[in-house]
C-alpha cells in the first residue's frame, strides 16, 4: 500500500468499520455478559469471533474503496500531484518500507514530497489531521478549498506575467535577428561620407583640409577658409542622415575612425584632424543608432532567457492542471466521506434505539426474574402448606381408625 493510500485508509476506516461495517458495542456489563456483542449492521447477536470476522471484512472494504475512489478516479498527473509513491515509511502510513510495495512508474524519480498538494502541505495536513470519527467529520473542507483557490490564482498570475515577458523577449529577439541582417559601413563608404563634408562649401577639398590641419589656426601649412571646420560638421550630418536613413547600414565605429585618420592624419599637436574625425564619428553613431534602433543583449542570451521562461510557463500551467485534477480526486473523496458521515448518523440513531430497546428488554427480563422468584416463593409456600395439610390429614385418618 502506498503512503497516500495508507493515510487515507485511516480516514475512511472510521466510517466503514463504525458505520457500514457495524458499530460494535457491549450490549450489557462485560462481567455479566463476557462474550455477548451487539452488531448494528444486520441486527444480529453473536460472539467475539463473529465480530472479528466482520471487522476483517470491513477492512477489506476499506482497501477496495480506496482503490476505487482515489486511485481509480484520478488520471496520472493527478496521482503525480498527490505524490502517490512507494512506501518508504511515514508517520501516517507506518514505520519502515512496505515489503510488498507495488512497482512505481518509470518517472517516479520526478516525484517529490508525498505531502505536497497544490503547492504545499497544508491540504494534506488538514486532510490527515485526525483519524477519529469526530476529526474526519470536521475536516476543514472550506479552508482546503481556499488554499487551493489561492494557489491556482497565484499560478494563473504567474502564467500571465510569463506570457507578457515572453512577448517582450520575442520583440527583442526579432530586433536582434533583424540587426544581424544589417550591413556595417565599409571603409570606402566612410571615406565617401567624410569627403562629402570637405567640399567647396567648407574646406574646398580634401587636399586643403589635409594641409590646413583640418582648419587649425596655427597647426597647418596653409590657411583653410574661415569656419571650414564647423561648416564641415553640418555637411557631414546632412550626408550621414541621408546615408543611414532606412536602417540598411549600421556604423562600424572603429573602421570609421581608421578611415578618417587615414584621410586626415594628425600631423602635429595643433592639428584639428583628430577632433574633426571624432565629431564625424559621434554624429554618424547617433544617426546609425536612430536608423537601426537600440539593441538589448546578445541574441544567444535572449534565446536562452526565452527558453527558460517557456519552461517556467509550461511548469506553471502543469501545476494548475495537476492541482485541479488532484482537487477533483479530493472532492470525490469528500463526497464519499460526507455520504458515510450521513450513513453513520443514521446508524448511530439505529444504535441508540437498539440500545434503548435492549435496555428495556433487560429491565423486563429483570422484572420477569423477580416475578419468577415471587412465584417460586408462593409455590414453595403452597408446597409447605400442602405438606402441613398432609400431616394433619394423616393424623385425622389415624384418629378416625382408632375411633372406629
CSV table of C-alpha atoms in Angstrom, one decimal:
chain,number,residue,atom,x,y,z
A,1,UNK,CA,0.0,0.0,0.0
A,2,UNK,CA,1.3,3.4,-0.9
A,3,UNK,CA,1.8,6.1,1.7
A,4,UNK,CA,-1.2,8.1,0.4
A,5,UNK,CA,-3.4,5.1,0.4
A,6,UNK,CA,-2.3,4.1,3.9
A,7,UNK,CA,-3.0,7.7,5.2
A,8,UNK,CA,-6.4,8.0,3.5
A,9,UNK,CA,-7.4,4.4,4.6
A,10,UNK,CA,-7.1,5.6,8.2
A,11,UNK,CA,-9.6,8.3,7.3
A,12,UNK,CA,-12.2,6.1,5.7
A,13,UNK,CA,-11.7,3.2,8.1
A,14,UNK,CA,-13.5,5.0,10.8
A,15,UNK,CA,-16.7,5.2,8.8
A,16,UNK,CA,-16.6,1.8,7.2
A,17,UNK,CA,-15.8,0.0,10.5
A,18,UNK,CA,-18.1,2.0,12.7
A,19,UNK,CA,-20.7,2.9,10.1
A,20,UNK,CA,-21.1,0.5,7.2
A,21,UNK,CA,-19.3,-2.4,8.9
A,22,UNK,CA,-21.3,-2.0,12.2
A,23,UNK,CA,-20.8,-0.2,15.4
A,24,UNK,CA,-19.8,-3.0,17.8
A,25,UNK,CA,-20.5,-2.4,21.5
A,26,UNK,CA,-21.0,-4.4,24.5
A,27,UNK,CA,-24.7,-4.7,25.0
A,28,UNK,CA,-24.5,-5.1,28.7
A,29,UNK,CA,-22.0,-5.3,31.5
A,30,UNK,CA,-18.9,-7.3,30.4
A,31,UNK,CA,-18.8,-9.1,33.8
A,32,UNK,CA,-22.3,-10.3,33.4
A,33,UNK,CA,-22.1,-11.0,29.6
A,34,UNK,CA,-18.4,-11.6,28.8
A,35,UNK,CA,-19.0,-12.8,25.2
A,36,UNK,CA,-22.2,-11.0,24.3
A,37,UNK,CA,-21.9,-8.4,21.5
A,38,UNK,CA,-24.5,-6.4,19.7
A,39,UNK,CA,-23.9,-5.6,16.0
A,40,UNK,CA,-25.8,-2.7,14.4
A,41,UNK,CA,-25.4,-3.9,10.8
A,42,UNK,CA,-27.5,-6.9,10.3
A,43,UNK,CA,-29.0,-6.5,13.9
A,44,UNK,CA,-27.7,-9.9,15.0
A,45,UNK,CA,-26.4,-11.2,18.2
A,46,UNK,CA,-23.1,-13.1,18.1
A,47,UNK,CA,-19.8,-13.7,19.8
A,48,UNK,CA,-16.3,-12.2,19.5
A,49,UNK,CA,-15.1,-14.5,16.7
A,50,UNK,CA,-18.0,-13.4,14.5
A,51,UNK,CA,-17.3,-9.7,15.3
A,52,UNK,CA,-13.6,-10.1,14.4
A,53,UNK,CA,-14.6,-11.7,11.0
A,54,UNK,CA,-16.9,-8.7,10.4
A,55,UNK,CA,-14.0,-6.3,11.2
A,56,UNK,CA,-11.8,-8.1,8.7
A,57,UNK,CA,-14.5,-7.8,6.1
A,58,UNK,CA,-14.8,-4.1,6.8
A,59,UNK,CA,-11.0,-3.6,6.5
A,60,UNK,CA,-11.1,-5.3,3.1
A,61,UNK,CA,-13.9,-2.9,2.1
A,62,UNK,CA,-11.7,0.0,3.2
A,63,UNK,CA,-9.0,-1.2,0.8
A,64,UNK,CA,-11.5,-1.7,-2.1
A,65,UNK,CA,-13.0,1.8,-1.5
A,66,UNK,CA,-9.6,3.5,-1.5
A,67,UNK,CA,-8.6,1.8,-4.8
A,68,UNK,CA,-11.9,2.7,-6.4
A,69,UNK,CA,-12.5,6.2,-5.0
A,70,UNK,CA,-9.0,7.6,-5.0
A,71,UNK,CA,-6.8,5.7,-7.5
A,72,UNK,CA,-9.5,4.7,-9.9
A,73,UNK,CA,-10.9,8.2,-10.2
A,74,UNK,CA,-7.6,10.0,-10.9
A,75,UNK,CA,-5.5,10.4,-14.0
A,76,UNK,CA,-1.8,10.0,-13.9
A,77,UNK,CA,-1.0,13.8,-13.5
A,78,UNK,CA,-3.4,13.9,-10.5
A,79,UNK,CA,-1.6,10.9,-9.0
A,80,UNK,CA,1.7,12.7,-9.5
A,81,UNK,CA,0.4,15.9,-7.8
A,82,UNK,CA,-0.8,13.8,-4.9
A,83,UNK,CA,2.6,12.1,-4.9
A,84,UNK,CA,1.5,8.5,-4.8
A,85,UNK,CA,4.8,6.8,-4.4
A,86,UNK,CA,6.0,3.5,-2.9
A,87,UNK,CA,6.1,3.4,0.8
A,88,UNK,CA,9.4,4.5,2.4
A,89,UNK,CA,7.9,4.9,5.9
A,90,UNK,CA,5.9,7.8,7.2
A,91,UNK,CA,4.2,8.9,10.4
A,92,UNK,CA,0.8,8.1,8.7
A,93,UNK,CA,1.5,5.0,6.8
A,94,UNK,CA,3.6,3.3,9.4
A,95,UNK,CA,7.4,2.9,10.0
A,96,UNK,CA,9.7,1.3,7.6
A,97,UNK,CA,9.4,0.4,3.9
A,98,UNK,CA,6.5,-1.8,2.8
A,99,UNK,CA,7.6,-5.3,2.0
A,100,UNK,CA,5.1,-5.7,-0.8
A,101,UNK,CA,5.1,-2.2,-2.3
A,102,UNK,CA,3.8,-2.2,-5.9
A,103,UNK,CA,6.0,-1.2,-8.7
A,104,UNK,CA,6.5,2.5,-9.2
A,105,UNK,CA,6.0,4.2,-12.5
A,106,UNK,CA,9.1,4.9,-14.6
A,107,UNK,CA,9.2,8.6,-13.8
A,108,UNK,CA,8.7,8.2,-10.1
A,109,UNK,CA,12.1,9.8,-9.6
A,110,UNK,CA,10.4,13.1,-10.5
A,111,UNK,CA,8.1,12.8,-7.6
A,112,UNK,CA,8.9,15.0,-4.6
A,113,UNK,CA,7.1,15.1,-1.3
A,114,UNK,CA,4.0,12.9,-0.6
A,115,UNK,CA,2.6,15.8,1.4
A,116,UNK,CA,2.6,18.3,-1.5
A,117,UNK,CA,-0.9,19.0,-2.9
A,118,UNK,CA,-1.5,22.3,-4.8
A,119,UNK,CA,1.9,23.6,-4.0
A,120,UNK,CA,2.2,22.9,-0.3
A,121,UNK,CA,1.5,20.5,2.6
A,122,UNK,CA,-1.5,22.5,4.0
A,123,UNK,CA,-4.2,20.5,2.3
A,124,UNK,CA,-2.6,17.1,3.2
A,125,UNK,CA,-2.1,18.2,6.8
A,126,UNK,CA,-5.8,19.3,7.1
A,127,UNK,CA,-6.9,16.1,5.4
A,128,UNK,CA,-5.0,13.8,7.8
A,129,UNK,CA,-5.2,15.9,11.0
A,130,UNK,CA,-7.2,13.3,12.8
A,131,UNK,CA,-8.5,9.8,12.0
A,132,UNK,CA,-11.1,9.8,14.8
A,133,UNK,CA,-14.8,9.9,13.9
A,134,UNK,CA,-15.1,13.5,15.1
A,135,UNK,CA,-11.9,14.5,13.3
A,136,UNK,CA,-13.0,13.2,10.0
A,137,UNK,CA,-16.4,14.6,10.3
A,138,UNK,CA,-14.9,18.0,10.9
A,139,UNK,CA,-12.3,18.1,8.1
A,140,UNK,CA,-11.9,21.8,7.1
A,141,UNK,CA,-13.1,21.4,3.5
A,142,UNK,CA,-13.7,25.2,3.1
A,143,UNK,CA,-10.3,26.1,4.3
A,144,UNK,CA,-8.7,23.5,2.0
A,145,UNK,CA,-10.8,24.9,-0.9
A,146,UNK,CA,-9.4,28.4,-0.1
A,147,UNK,CA,-5.8,27.1,-0.1
A,148,UNK,CA,-6.5,25.5,-3.5
A,149,UNK,CA,-8.0,28.7,-4.9
A,150,UNK,CA,-5.1,30.9,-3.6
A,151,UNK,CA,-2.6,28.6,-5.2
A,152,UNK,CA,-4.4,28.4,-8.5
A,153,UNK,CA,-4.7,32.2,-8.5
A,154,UNK,CA,-1.0,32.6,-7.8
A,155,UNK,CA,-0.1,30.2,-10.7
A,156,UNK,CA,-2.5,32.0,-13.1
A,157,UNK,CA,-1.0,35.3,-12.3
A,158,UNK,CA,2.4,33.8,-12.9
A,159,UNK,CA,1.3,32.5,-16.2
A,160,UNK,CA,0.1,35.9,-17.3
A,161,UNK,CA,3.3,37.5,-16.2
A,162,UNK,CA,5.4,35.0,-18.1
A,163,UNK,CA,3.3,35.5,-21.2
A,164,UNK,CA,4.0,39.2,-21.0
A,165,UNK,CA,7.7,38.6,-20.5
A,166,UNK,CA,7.8,36.2,-23.4
A,167,UNK,CA,6.1,38.8,-25.7
A,168,UNK,CA,8.8,41.4,-24.8
A,169,UNK,CA,11.6,38.9,-25.3
A,170,UNK,CA,10.1,37.9,-28.7
A,171,UNK,CA,10.1,41.5,-29.8
A,172,UNK,CA,13.8,42.0,-28.7
A,173,UNK,CA,14.8,38.7,-30.4
A,174,UNK,CA,13.1,39.9,-33.6
A,175,UNK,CA,15.0,43.1,-33.4
A,176,UNK,CA,18.3,41.3,-32.8
A,177,UNK,CA,17.7,38.9,-35.6
A,178,UNK,CA,16.9,41.9,-37.9
A,179,UNK,CA,20.1,43.5,-36.8
A,180,UNK,CA,22.1,40.5,-38.0
A,181,UNK,CA,20.8,41.2,-41.5
A,182,UNK,CA,22.1,44.8,-41.4
A,183,UNK,CA,25.3,45.6,-43.2
A,184,UNK,CA,28.0,47.6,-41.4
A,185,UNK,CA,29.7,50.5,-43.1
A,186,UNK,CA,32.8,49.7,-45.1
A,187,UNK,CA,36.0,51.9,-45.1
A,188,UNK,CA,35.1,53.1,-48.6
A,189,UNK,CA,31.6,54.3,-47.5
A,190,UNK,CA,33.2,56.0,-44.5
A,191,UNK,CA,35.6,57.9,-46.8
A,192,UNK,CA,32.8,58.9,-49.1
A,193,UNK,CA,30.9,60.5,-46.2
A,194,UNK,CA,34.0,62.3,-45.0
A,195,UNK,CA,34.9,63.6,-48.4
A,196,UNK,CA,31.3,64.8,-48.9
A,197,UNK,CA,31.8,67.1,-45.9
A,198,UNK,CA,35.1,68.6,-47.1
A,199,UNK,CA,33.9,70.0,-50.5
A,200,UNK,CA,33.6,73.6,-51.8
A,201,UNK,CA,31.1,74.7,-49.1
A,202,UNK,CA,33.6,74.0,-46.3
A,203,UNK,CA,37.3,73.3,-46.9
A,204,UNK,CA,37.2,73.4,-50.7
A,205,UNK,CA,38.5,69.8,-51.0
A,206,UNK,CA,40.4,67.1,-49.2
A,207,UNK,CA,43.8,68.5,-50.0
A,208,UNK,CA,43.1,71.8,-48.3
A,209,UNK,CA,41.7,70.0,-45.3
A,210,UNK,CA,44.8,67.9,-45.0
A,211,UNK,CA,47.3,70.8,-45.4
A,212,UNK,CA,45.4,73.2,-43.1
A,213,UNK,CA,45.3,70.7,-40.3
A,214,UNK,CA,41.6,70.4,-40.7
A,215,UNK,CA,41.2,74.2,-40.3
A,216,UNK,CA,43.7,74.7,-37.5
A,217,UNK,CA,44.6,78.4,-36.9
A,218,UNK,CA,48.3,77.6,-36.2
A,219,UNK,CA,48.7,73.9,-37.0
A,220,UNK,CA,48.5,73.8,-40.8
A,221,UNK,CA,50.8,74.6,-43.6
A,222,UNK,CA,48.1,76.7,-45.2
A,223,UNK,CA,45.0,78.6,-44.0
A,224,UNK,CA,41.6,77.0,-44.6
A,225,UNK,CA,38.6,79.0,-45.4
A,226,UNK,CA,37.3,80.6,-42.2
A,227,UNK,CA,34.9,78.4,-40.2
A,228,UNK,CA,35.5,75.5,-42.5
A,229,UNK,CA,35.8,73.1,-39.5
A,230,UNK,CA,32.3,74.0,-38.3
A,231,UNK,CA,30.7,74.1,-41.7
A,232,UNK,CA,32.1,70.6,-42.5
A,233,UNK,CA,30.2,69.3,-39.4
A,234,UNK,CA,26.9,70.4,-40.8
A,235,UNK,CA,27.7,69.0,-44.3
A,236,UNK,CA,28.7,65.7,-42.7
A,237,UNK,CA,25.5,65.4,-40.7
A,238,UNK,CA,23.4,66.0,-43.9
A,239,UNK,CA,25.3,63.4,-45.8
A,240,UNK,CA,25.2,60.9,-43.0
A,241,UNK,CA,21.4,61.4,-42.4
A,242,UNK,CA,20.7,60.5,-46.0
A,243,UNK,CA,23.0,57.5,-45.8
A,244,UNK,CA,21.7,56.0,-42.6
A,245,UNK,CA,18.0,56.7,-43.4
A,246,UNK,CA,16.1,53.4,-43.7
A,247,UNK,CA,18.3,51.5,-41.4
A,248,UNK,CA,20.1,49.5,-44.1
A,249,UNK,CA,23.5,50.2,-42.7
A,250,UNK,CA,25.0,50.4,-39.2
A,251,UNK,CA,28.1,52.3,-38.4
A,252,UNK,CA,31.3,50.4,-37.9
A,253,UNK,CA,32.8,52.8,-35.4
A,254,UNK,CA,36.3,51.6,-35.3
A,255,UNK,CA,36.5,51.2,-39.0
A,256,UNK,CA,35.2,54.7,-39.5
A,257,UNK,CA,37.9,56.3,-37.3
A,258,UNK,CA,40.6,54.3,-39.1
A,259,UNK,CA,39.4,55.5,-42.5
A,260,UNK,CA,39.1,59.1,-41.2
A,261,UNK,CA,42.6,59.1,-39.7
A,262,UNK,CA,43.9,57.8,-43.0
A,263,UNK,CA,42.3,60.6,-44.9
A,264,UNK,CA,43.0,63.3,-42.3
A,265,UNK,CA,46.1,62.4,-40.4
A,266,UNK,CA,47.1,64.3,-37.2
A,267,UNK,CA,50.4,65.9,-38.4
A,268,UNK,CA,51.1,67.8,-35.2
A,269,UNK,CA,49.7,68.7,-31.8
A,270,UNK,CA,47.9,71.8,-33.1
A,271,UNK,CA,46.1,70.0,-35.9
A,272,UNK,CA,42.3,69.7,-35.5
A,273,UNK,CA,42.0,66.5,-37.5
A,274,UNK,CA,41.7,64.1,-34.5
A,275,UNK,CA,38.8,66.3,-33.1
A,276,UNK,CA,37.1,66.5,-36.5
A,277,UNK,CA,37.2,62.7,-37.1
A,278,UNK,CA,35.8,62.1,-33.6
A,279,UNK,CA,32.9,64.6,-34.2
A,280,UNK,CA,32.2,62.9,-37.6
A,281,UNK,CA,32.2,59.5,-35.8
A,282,UNK,CA,29.9,60.7,-33.0
A,283,UNK,CA,27.4,62.2,-35.5
A,284,UNK,CA,27.4,59.0,-37.6
A,285,UNK,CA,27.0,56.8,-34.5
A,286,UNK,CA,23.9,58.8,-33.4
A,287,UNK,CA,22.3,58.6,-36.8
A,288,UNK,CA,23.1,54.9,-37.2
A,289,UNK,CA,21.5,54.1,-33.8
A,290,UNK,CA,18.4,56.1,-34.6
A,291,UNK,CA,18.1,54.4,-38.0
A,292,UNK,CA,18.5,50.8,-36.9
A,293,UNK,CA,17.3,51.0,-33.3
A,294,UNK,CA,18.9,50.2,-30.0
A,295,UNK,CA,19.8,46.6,-29.3
A,296,UNK,CA,19.4,44.8,-26.0
A,297,UNK,CA,21.7,41.9,-25.0
A,298,UNK,CA,23.2,39.2,-27.0
A,299,UNK,CA,20.9,37.1,-29.2
A,300,UNK,CA,22.1,33.8,-27.7
A,301,UNK,CA,21.4,35.2,-24.2
A,302,UNK,CA,18.0,36.4,-25.2
A,303,UNK,CA,17.2,32.9,-26.7
A,304,UNK,CA,18.3,31.2,-23.5
A,305,UNK,CA,16.1,33.6,-21.5
A,306,UNK,CA,13.1,32.8,-23.8
A,307,UNK,CA,13.7,29.0,-23.4
A,308,UNK,CA,13.9,29.4,-19.6
A,309,UNK,CA,10.7,31.4,-19.5
A,310,UNK,CA,8.9,28.9,-21.7
A,311,UNK,CA,9.9,26.1,-19.3
A,312,UNK,CA,8.6,28.2,-16.4
A,313,UNK,CA,5.3,28.8,-18.3
A,314,UNK,CA,4.9,25.0,-19.1
A,315,UNK,CA,5.6,24.2,-15.4
A,316,UNK,CA,3.1,26.8,-14.1
A,317,UNK,CA,0.4,25.5,-16.5
A,318,UNK,CA,1.2,22.0,-15.4
A,319,UNK,CA,0.9,23.0,-11.7
A,320,UNK,CA,-2.6,24.4,-12.5
A,321,UNK,CA,-3.6,21.2,-14.3
A,322,UNK,CA,-2.2,18.9,-11.6
A,323,UNK,CA,-3.7,20.9,-8.7
A,324,UNK,CA,-7.1,20.9,-10.5
A,325,UNK,CA,-7.0,17.2,-11.1
A,326,UNK,CA,-5.8,16.4,-7.6
A,327,UNK,CA,-8.7,18.5,-6.2
A,328,UNK,CA,-11.1,16.6,-8.3
A,329,UNK,CA,-9.9,13.4,-6.6
A,330,UNK,CA,-10.2,15.1,-3.1
A,331,UNK,CA,-13.7,16.3,-4.0
A,332,UNK,CA,-14.6,12.7,-4.9
A,333,UNK,CA,-13.2,11.6,-1.5
A,334,UNK,CA,-15.2,14.4,0.2
A,335,UNK,CA,-18.4,13.1,-1.4
A,336,UNK,CA,-17.8,9.6,-0.1
A,337,UNK,CA,-16.8,10.8,3.4
A,338,UNK,CA,-19.9,13.1,3.7
A,339,UNK,CA,-22.1,10.2,2.5
A,340,UNK,CA,-20.5,7.9,5.0
A,341,UNK,CA,-20.9,10.5,7.7
A,342,UNK,CA,-24.6,10.8,7.0
A,343,UNK,CA,-24.8,7.0,7.0
A,344,UNK,CA,-23.0,6.9,10.3
A,345,UNK,CA,-25.5,9.4,11.8
A,346,UNK,CA,-28.4,7.2,10.6
A,347,UNK,CA,-26.7,4.1,12.1
A,348,UNK,CA,-26.0,5.9,15.3
A,349,UNK,CA,-29.7,6.7,15.6
A,350,UNK,CA,-30.4,3.0,15.0
A,351,UNK,CA,-27.8,2.1,17.5
A,352,UNK,CA,-29.4,4.4,20.1
A,353,UNK,CA,-32.8,2.9,19.5
A,354,UNK,CA,-31.5,-0.6,19.7
A,355,UNK,CA,-29.6,0.1,22.9
A,356,UNK,CA,-32.8,1.6,24.4
A,357,UNK,CA,-34.8,-1.4,23.3
A,358,UNK,CA,-32.2,-3.8,24.7
A,359,UNK,CA,-32.1,-1.9,27.9
A,360,UNK,CA,-35.9,-2.1,28.1
A,361,UNK,CA,-35.7,-5.8,27.4
A,362,UNK,CA,-33.1,-6.2,30.1
A,363,UNK,CA,-35.4,-4.4,32.6
A,364,UNK,CA,-38.3,-6.6,31.5
A,365,UNK,CA,-36.1,-9.6,32.0
A,366,UNK,CA,-35.1,-8.4,35.4
A,367,UNK,CA,-38.8,-7.8,36.3
A,368,UNK,CA,-39.6,-11.3,35.0
A,369,UNK,CA,-36.8,-12.8,37.1
A,370,UNK,CA,-38.1,-11.0,40.2
A,371,UNK,CA,-41.7,-12.1,39.3
A,372,UNK,CA,-40.5,-15.7,38.9
A,373,UNK,CA,-38.8,-15.5,42.3
A,374,UNK,CA,-42.0,-14.3,43.8
A,375,UNK,CA,-44.0,-17.1,42.1
A,376,UNK,CA,-41.4,-19.6,43.3
A,377,UNK,CA,-41.8,-18.4,46.8
A,378,UNK,CA,-45.6,-18.7,46.5
A,379,UNK,CA,-45.1,-22.2,45.1
A,380,UNK,CA,-42.8,-23.1,48.0
A,381,UNK,CA,-45.2,-21.8,50.5
A,382,UNK,CA,-48.0,-23.8,48.8
A,383,UNK,CA,-45.9,-26.9,48.9
A,384,UNK,CA,-45.2,-26.3,52.6
A,385,UNK,CA,-48.9,-25.7,53.3
A,386,UNK,CA,-49.7,-28.8,51.3
A,387,UNK,CA,-47.2,-30.8,53.3
A,388,UNK,CA,-48.6,-29.5,56.5
A,389,UNK,CA,-52.1,-30.3,55.4
A,390,UNK,CA,-50.9,-33.8,54.5
A,391,UNK,CA,-49.6,-34.3,58.1
A,392,UNK,CA,-52.9,-33.1,59.5
A,393,UNK,CA,-54.8,-35.4,57.2
A,394,UNK,CA,-52.6,-38.3,58.3
A,395,UNK,CA,-53.3,-37.6,62.0
A,396,UNK,CA,-57.1,-37.3,61.3
A,397,UNK,CA,-57.1,-40.6,59.5
A,398,UNK,CA,-55.3,-42.3,62.4
A,399,UNK,CA,-57.6,-40.9,64.9
A,400,UNK,CA,-60.6,-42.0,62.8
A,401,UNK,CA,-59.3,-45.5,62.7
A,402,UNK,CA,-58.9,-45.6,66.4
A,403,UNK,CA,-62.4,-44.4,67.0
A,404,UNK,CA,-63.9,-47.0,64.7
